[in-house]
mmCIF file of N, CA and C in Angstrom:
data_model
loop_
_atom_site.group_PDB
_atom_site.id
_atom_site.type_symbol
_atom_site.label_atom_id
_atom_site.label_comp_id
_atom_site.label_asym_id
_atom_site.label_seq_id
_atom_site.Cartn_x
_atom_site.Cartn_y
_atom_site.Cartn_z
ATOM 1 N N MET A 88 2.463 16.947 21.070
ATOM 2 C CA MET A 88 2.184 15.444 21.311
ATOM 3 C C MET A 88 3.392 14.623 20.581
ATOM 4 N N SER A 89 3.883 13.653 21.212
ATOM 5 C CA SER A 89 4.975 13.293 20.488
ATOM 6 C C SER A 89 4.280 12.268 19.521
ATOM 7 N N ARG A 90 5.488 11.847 18.456
ATOM 8 C CA ARG A 90 5.116 11.163 17.338
ATOM 9 C C ARG A 90 5.181 9.463 17.669
ATOM 10 N N VAL A 91 4.508 9.196 18.172
ATOM 11 C CA VAL A 91 4.385 7.632 19.027
ATOM 12 C C VAL A 91 2.883 6.930 18.867
ATOM 13 N N CYS A 92 3.155 5.837 18.318
ATOM 14 C CA CYS A 92 1.868 5.214 18.140
ATOM 15 C C CYS A 92 1.355 4.688 19.469
ATOM 16 N N GLN A 93 0.190 5.020 19.767
ATOM 17 C CA GLN A 93 -0.475 4.567 20.996
ATOM 18 C C GLN A 93 -0.956 3.146 21.292
ATOM 19 N N LEU A 94 -0.895 2.451 20.253
ATOM 20 C CA LEU A 94 -1.094 0.881 20.632
ATOM 21 C C LEU A 94 0.182 0.251 20.269
ATOM 22 N N THR A 95 0.907 0.436 19.399
ATOM 23 C CA THR A 95 1.865 -0.598 19.252
ATOM 24 C C THR A 95 3.428 0.452 19.901
ATOM 25 N N GLY A 96 3.139 1.573 20.058
ATOM 26 C CA GLY A 96 4.773 2.250 20.649
ATOM 27 C C GLY A 96 5.380 2.501 19.466
ATOM 28 N N LYS A 97 5.386 2.391 18.601
ATOM 29 C CA LYS A 97 6.395 2.465 17.331
ATOM 30 C C LYS A 97 6.798 4.152 17.188
ATOM 31 N N LYS A 98 7.970 4.579 17.162
ATOM 32 C CA LYS A 98 8.390 5.871 17.035
ATOM 33 C C LYS A 98 9.412 5.917 15.929
ATOM 34 N N ALA A 99 9.861 7.443 15.904
ATOM 35 C CA ALA A 99 11.096 7.457 14.727
ATOM 36 C C ALA A 99 12.109 6.621 14.895
ATOM 37 N N ASN A 100 12.624 6.383 13.388
ATOM 38 C CA ASN A 100 14.014 5.602 13.400
ATOM 39 C C ASN A 100 15.083 6.528 12.933
ATOM 40 N N ASN A 101 16.241 6.497 13.481
ATOM 41 C CA ASN A 101 17.332 7.151 13.156
ATOM 42 C C ASN A 101 17.818 6.428 12.077
ATOM 43 N N ALA A 102 18.456 7.306 11.015
ATOM 44 C CA ALA A 102 18.827 6.974 9.899
ATOM 45 C C ALA A 102 19.789 7.825 9.297
ATOM 46 N N TYR A 103 20.460 7.489 8.072
ATOM 47 C CA TYR A 103 21.505 8.595 7.601
ATOM 48 C C TYR A 103 20.841 8.872 6.042
ATOM 49 N N ALA A 104 20.649 9.910 5.663
ATOM 50 C CA ALA A 104 20.718 10.442 4.398
ATOM 51 C C ALA A 104 22.043 10.501 3.723
ATOM 52 N N VAL A 105 22.324 9.779 2.571
ATOM 53 C CA VAL A 105 23.393 9.400 1.993
ATOM 54 C C VAL A 105 23.209 10.145 0.629
ATOM 55 N N SER A 106 24.504 11.362 0.533
ATOM 56 C CA SER A 106 24.387 11.883 -0.672
ATOM 57 C C SER A 106 25.206 11.200 -1.992
ATOM 58 N N HIS A 107 25.195 11.715 -3.074
ATOM 59 C CA HIS A 107 26.252 11.234 -3.859
ATOM 60 C C HIS A 107 27.487 10.838 -3.809
ATOM 61 N N SER A 108 28.172 12.000 -2.983
ATOM 62 C CA SER A 108 29.438 11.625 -2.715
ATOM 63 C C SER A 108 29.648 10.713 -1.293
ATOM 64 N N HIS A 109 28.783 10.277 -0.857
ATOM 65 C CA HIS A 109 28.334 9.334 0.164
ATOM 66 C C HIS A 109 28.940 10.121 1.371
ATOM 67 N N ARG A 110 28.217 11.178 1.627
ATOM 68 C CA ARG A 110 28.761 12.032 2.744
ATOM 69 C C ARG A 110 26.986 11.987 3.533
ATOM 70 N N ARG A 111 27.442 11.143 4.746
ATOM 71 C CA ARG A 111 26.198 11.018 5.516
ATOM 72 C C ARG A 111 25.756 11.875 6.598
ATOM 73 N N THR A 112 24.409 12.496 6.779
ATOM 74 C CA THR A 112 23.876 13.498 7.742
ATOM 75 C C THR A 112 22.899 12.613 8.115
ATOM 76 N N LYS A 113 22.779 12.821 9.347
ATOM 77 C CA LYS A 113 21.762 12.105 10.394
ATOM 78 C C LYS A 113 20.253 12.756 10.057
ATOM 79 N N LYS A 114 19.155 11.860 10.088
ATOM 80 C CA LYS A 114 17.875 12.104 9.618
ATOM 81 C C LYS A 114 16.877 11.413 10.425
ATOM 82 N N LEU A 115 15.768 11.752 10.855
ATOM 83 C CA LEU A 115 14.861 10.731 11.184
ATOM 84 C C LEU A 115 13.616 10.127 10.310
ATOM 85 N N GLN A 116 13.586 9.037 10.412
ATOM 86 C CA GLN A 116 12.187 8.550 9.571
ATOM 87 C C GLN A 116 11.129 8.252 10.480
ATOM 88 N N HIS A 117 9.896 9.260 10.250
ATOM 89 C CA HIS A 117 9.103 9.479 11.348
ATOM 90 C C HIS A 117 7.982 8.178 11.168
ATOM 91 N N VAL A 118 7.140 7.924 11.848
ATOM 92 C CA VAL A 118 6.220 7.018 11.967
ATOM 93 C C VAL A 118 4.718 7.717 11.132
ATOM 94 N N ASN A 119 4.265 6.801 10.386
ATOM 95 C CA ASN A 119 3.196 7.434 9.390
ATOM 96 C C ASN A 119 1.745 7.440 10.320
ATOM 97 N N LEU A 120 1.651 8.328 11.467
ATOM 98 C CA LEU A 120 0.493 8.385 12.300
ATOM 99 C C LEU A 120 -0.918 8.939 11.558
ATOM 100 N N GLN A 121 -1.731 8.682 12.336
ATOM 101 C CA GLN A 121 -3.190 9.037 11.696
ATOM 102 C C GLN A 121 -3.867 9.101 12.992
ATOM 103 N N THR A 122 -4.550 10.240 13.119
ATOM 104 C CA THR A 122 -5.514 10.446 14.275
ATOM 105 C C THR A 122 -6.869 9.621 13.853
ATOM 106 N N LYS A 123 -7.171 8.642 14.448
ATOM 107 C CA LYS A 123 -8.409 8.023 14.318
ATOM 108 C C LYS A 123 -9.384 7.997 15.505
ATOM 109 N N ARG A 124 -10.654 8.039 15.060
ATOM 110 C CA ARG A 124 -11.490 7.948 15.937
ATOM 111 C C ARG A 124 -12.421 6.718 15.988
ATOM 112 N N ILE A 125 -12.048 6.043 17.282
ATOM 113 C CA ILE A 125 -12.879 4.331 17.257
ATOM 114 C C ILE A 125 -13.825 4.249 18.160
ATOM 115 N N TRP A 126 -14.773 3.706 17.723
ATOM 116 C CA TRP A 126 -16.195 3.211 18.572
ATOM 117 C C TRP A 126 -15.703 1.977 19.463
ATOM 118 N N TRP A 127 -15.798 1.945 20.829
ATOM 119 C CA TRP A 127 -15.363 1.203 21.679
ATOM 120 C C TRP A 127 -16.709 0.629 22.304
ATOM 121 N N PRO A 128 -17.228 -0.723 21.680
ATOM 122 C CA PRO A 128 -18.733 -1.159 22.221
ATOM 123 C C PRO A 128 -18.588 -1.517 23.819
ATOM 124 N N GLN A 129 -17.593 -1.867 24.288
ATOM 125 C CA GLN A 129 -17.940 -1.985 25.840
ATOM 126 C C GLN A 129 -17.613 -1.099 26.601
ATOM 127 N N GLY A 130 -17.070 0.149 26.320
ATOM 128 C CA GLY A 130 -17.076 1.550 27.062
ATOM 129 C C GLY A 130 -18.335 2.430 26.743
ATOM 130 N N ASN A 131 -18.988 1.827 25.404
ATOM 131 C CA ASN A 131 -20.229 2.699 24.916
ATOM 132 C C ASN A 131 -19.860 4.160 24.373
ATOM 133 N N ARG A 132 -18.597 3.979 23.927
ATOM 134 C CA ARG A 132 -18.213 5.628 23.540
ATOM 135 C C ARG A 132 -17.010 5.586 22.564
ATOM 136 N N TRP A 133 -16.860 6.864 21.966
ATOM 137 C CA TRP A 133 -15.683 6.994 21.015
ATOM 138 C C TRP A 133 -14.364 7.300 21.811
ATOM 139 N N VAL A 134 -13.093 6.457 21.061
ATOM 140 C CA VAL A 134 -12.270 6.885 21.712
ATOM 141 C C VAL A 134 -11.256 7.477 20.598
ATOM 142 N N THR A 135 -10.501 8.357 20.590
ATOM 143 C CA THR A 135 -9.489 9.099 19.762
ATOM 144 C C THR A 135 -8.099 8.575 19.982
ATOM 145 N N LEU A 136 -7.280 7.946 18.971
ATOM 146 C CA LEU A 136 -6.158 7.477 19.198
ATOM 147 C C LEU A 136 -5.217 8.051 17.968
ATOM 148 N N HIS A 137 -3.852 8.158 18.208
ATOM 149 C CA HIS A 137 -2.914 8.304 17.253
ATOM 150 C C HIS A 137 -2.250 7.138 17.105
ATOM 151 N N LEU A 138 -2.648 6.738 16.057
ATOM 152 C CA LEU A 138 -2.477 5.500 15.276
ATOM 153 C C LEU A 138 -1.435 5.389 13.915
ATOM 154 N N SER A 139 -0.344 4.490 14.158
ATOM 155 C CA SER A 139 0.357 4.212 12.727
ATOM 156 C C SER A 139 -0.466 3.410 12.151
ATOM 157 N N THR A 140 -0.430 3.231 10.697
ATOM 158 C CA THR A 140 -1.356 2.869 9.683
ATOM 159 C C THR A 140 -0.873 1.185 9.919
ATOM 160 N N LYS A 141 0.251 0.547 10.468
ATOM 161 C CA LYS A 141 0.105 -0.829 10.632
ATOM 162 C C LYS A 141 -0.811 -1.011 11.874
ATOM 163 N N ALA A 142 -0.956 -0.100 12.686
ATOM 164 C CA ALA A 142 -1.726 -0.380 13.937
ATOM 165 C C ALA A 142 -3.177 -0.390 13.585
ATOM 166 N N ILE A 143 -3.559 0.354 12.508
ATOM 167 C CA ILE A 143 -4.820 0.358 12.041
ATOM 168 C C ILE A 143 -5.489 -0.821 11.348
ATOM 169 N N LYS A 144 -4.374 -1.349 10.579
ATOM 170 C CA LYS A 144 -4.741 -2.628 9.711
ATOM 171 C C LYS A 144 -4.993 -3.770 10.837
ATOM 172 N N THR A 145 -4.109 -3.538 11.824
ATOM 173 C CA THR A 145 -4.272 -4.848 12.864
ATOM 174 C C THR A 145 -5.521 -4.415 13.568
ATOM 175 N N LEU A 146 -5.917 -3.217 13.748
ATOM 176 C CA LEU A 146 -6.861 -2.822 14.580
ATOM 177 C C LEU A 146 -8.603 -3.458 13.923
ATOM 178 N N ASP A 147 -8.267 -3.313 12.509
ATOM 179 C CA ASP A 147 -9.553 -3.581 11.682
ATOM 180 C C ASP A 147 -9.549 -5.279 11.672
ATOM 181 N N LYS A 148 -8.194 -5.843 11.923
ATOM 182 C CA LYS A 148 -8.513 -7.511 11.790
ATOM 183 C C LYS A 148 -8.838 -7.921 12.983
ATOM 184 N N LYS A 149 -8.100 -7.424 14.423
ATOM 185 C CA LYS A 149 -8.549 -8.077 15.775
ATOM 186 C C LYS A 149 -9.495 -7.503 16.489
ATOM 187 N N GLY A 150 -9.582 -6.071 16.306
ATOM 188 C CA GLY A 150 -10.861 -5.093 17.127
ATOM 189 C C GLY A 150 -9.816 -4.685 18.354
ATOM 190 N N LEU A 151 -10.679 -3.613 18.762
ATOM 191 C CA LEU A 151 -9.820 -2.508 19.662
ATOM 192 C C LEU A 151 -9.630 -3.622 20.913
ATOM 193 N N GLN A 152 -10.605 -3.893 21.390
ATOM 194 C CA GLN A 152 -10.725 -4.774 22.865
ATOM 195 C C GLN A 152 -9.417 -5.709 22.900
ATOM 196 N N ALA A 153 -9.237 -6.737 21.727
ATOM 197 C CA ALA A 153 -8.529 -7.603 21.960
ATOM 198 C C ALA A 153 -6.934 -6.785 21.804
ATOM 199 N N MET A 154 -7.030 -6.031 21.058
ATOM 200 C CA MET A 154 -5.386 -5.239 20.654
ATOM 201 C C MET A 154 -5.077 -4.657 22.039
ATOM 202 N N ALA A 155 -6.066 -3.960 22.876
ATOM 203 C CA ALA A 155 -5.874 -3.333 23.993
ATOM 204 C C ALA A 155 -5.413 -4.120 25.305
ATOM 205 N N LYS A 156 -6.311 -5.130 25.262
ATOM 206 C CA LYS A 156 -5.858 -6.335 26.272
ATOM 207 C C LYS A 156 -4.471 -6.919 26.007
ATOM 208 N N LYS A 157 -4.102 -7.173 24.907
ATOM 209 C CA LYS A 157 -2.815 -7.807 24.827
ATOM 210 C C LYS A 157 -1.708 -6.892 24.783
ATOM 211 N N LEU A 158 -2.115 -5.562 24.598
ATOM 212 C CA LEU A 158 -0.878 -4.726 24.950
ATOM 213 C C LEU A 158 -1.087 -3.904 26.118
ATOM 214 N N GLU A 159 -2.005 -4.197 27.097
ATOM 215 C CA GLU A 159 -2.391 -3.930 28.376
ATOM 216 C C GLU A 159 -2.284 -2.403 28.352
ATOM 217 N N LEU A 160 -3.342 -1.731 27.480
ATOM 218 C CA LEU A 160 -3.672 -0.612 27.550
ATOM 219 C C LEU A 160 -4.959 -0.428 28.178
ATOM 220 N N ILE A 161 -5.130 0.551 29.116
ATOM 221 C CA ILE A 161 -6.133 1.184 29.664
ATOM 222 C C ILE A 161 -7.015 1.937 28.708
ATOM 223 N N LEU A 162 -8.307 1.754 28.390
ATOM 224 C CA LEU A 162 -9.097 2.686 27.383
ATOM 225 C C LEU A 162 -9.899 3.432 28.165
ATOM 226 N N THR A 163 -10.030 3.483 29.521
ATOM 227 C CA THR A 163 -10.746 4.423 30.040
ATOM 228 C C THR A 163 -10.034 5.425 30.517
ATOM 229 N N SER A 164 -8.694 5.398 30.305
ATOM 230 C CA SER A 164 -7.970 6.559 30.973
ATOM 231 C C SER A 164 -7.953 7.370 29.583
ATOM 232 N N ILE A 165 -8.132 7.204 28.474
ATOM 233 C CA ILE A 165 -8.144 7.932 27.323
ATOM 234 C C ILE A 165 -9.445 8.901 27.218
ATOM 235 N N LYS A 166 -9.146 9.915 26.978
ATOM 236 C CA LYS A 166 -10.310 11.027 26.695
ATOM 237 C C LYS A 166 -10.876 10.960 25.546
ATOM 238 N N SER A 167 -12.428 10.947 25.831
ATOM 239 C CA SER A 167 -13.320 11.105 24.688
ATOM 240 C C SER A 167 -13.807 12.591 24.378
ATOM 241 N N ARG A 168 -14.798 12.588 23.154
ATOM 242 C CA ARG A 168 -14.985 13.987 23.189
ATOM 243 C C ARG A 168 -16.123 14.288 23.836
ATOM 244 N N SER A 169 -16.925 13.577 24.381
ATOM 245 C CA SER A 169 -18.045 13.611 25.365
ATOM 246 C C SER A 169 -17.262 14.098 26.406
ATOM 247 N N HIS A 170 -16.474 13.748 27.060
ATOM 248 C CA HIS A 170 -15.727 14.091 28.448
ATOM 249 C C HIS A 170 -15.185 15.360 28.082
ATOM 250 N N GLN A 171 -14.623 15.706 26.919
ATOM 251 C CA GLN A 171 -14.545 17.321 26.614
ATOM 252 C C GLN A 171 -15.553 18.211 26.729
ATOM 253 N N LYS A 172 -16.756 17.595 25.992
ATOM 254 C CA LYS A 172 -17.896 18.512 25.895
ATOM 255 C C LYS A 172 -18.436 18.827 27.212
ATOM 256 N N ASP A 173 -18.315 17.784 28.041
ATOM 257 C CA ASP A 173 -19.048 18.153 29.713
ATOM 258 C C ASP A 173 -18.142 18.910 30.510
ATOM 259 N N ALA A 174 -16.867 19.006 29.968
ATOM 260 C CA ALA A 174 -15.733 19.740 30.917
ATOM 261 C C ALA A 174 -15.997 21.117 30.298
ATOM 262 N N LEU A 175 -16.427 21.287 29.070
ATOM 263 C CA LEU A 175 -16.667 22.576 28.642
ATOM 264 C C LEU A 175 -18.111 23.232 29.149
ATOM 265 N N ALA A 176 -18.966 22.444 29.269
ATOM 266 C CA ALA A 176 -20.242 22.884 29.652
ATOM 267 C C ALA A 176 -20.176 23.212 31.108
ATOM 268 N N SER A 177 -19.277 22.322 31.935
ATOM 269 C CA SER A 177 -19.148 22.659 33.600
ATOM 270 C C SER A 177 -18.317 24.046 33.225
ATOM 271 N N LEU A 178 -17.675 24.657 32.509
ATOM 272 C CA LEU A 178 -17.138 25.884 32.591
ATOM 273 C C LEU A 178 -18.086 26.848 32.103
ATOM 274 N N LEU A 179 -18.738 26.859 31.577
ATOM 275 C CA LEU A 179 -19.954 27.687 30.901
ATOM 276 C C LEU A 179 -20.863 28.060 32.107
#
């Protein structure tokens, strides 16, 4: 899984680690990603997303449906646990 926020698209920033002698080496500043399970009332199911902490704060303020509509994210394409359970049940 890539380290990219599914709502905002935030990803790692290229930076330099500067030593005392001012020698510069490249490093990545990764996004603070959290796996969050969110109830989606319009779809009547849970949706699991990998979100940055900034996106979680915005999500609390605006709501999942409003953010998905603004960012043109299709929530029905995201798998939920119930779909995974159905797939496992069909295999057994």
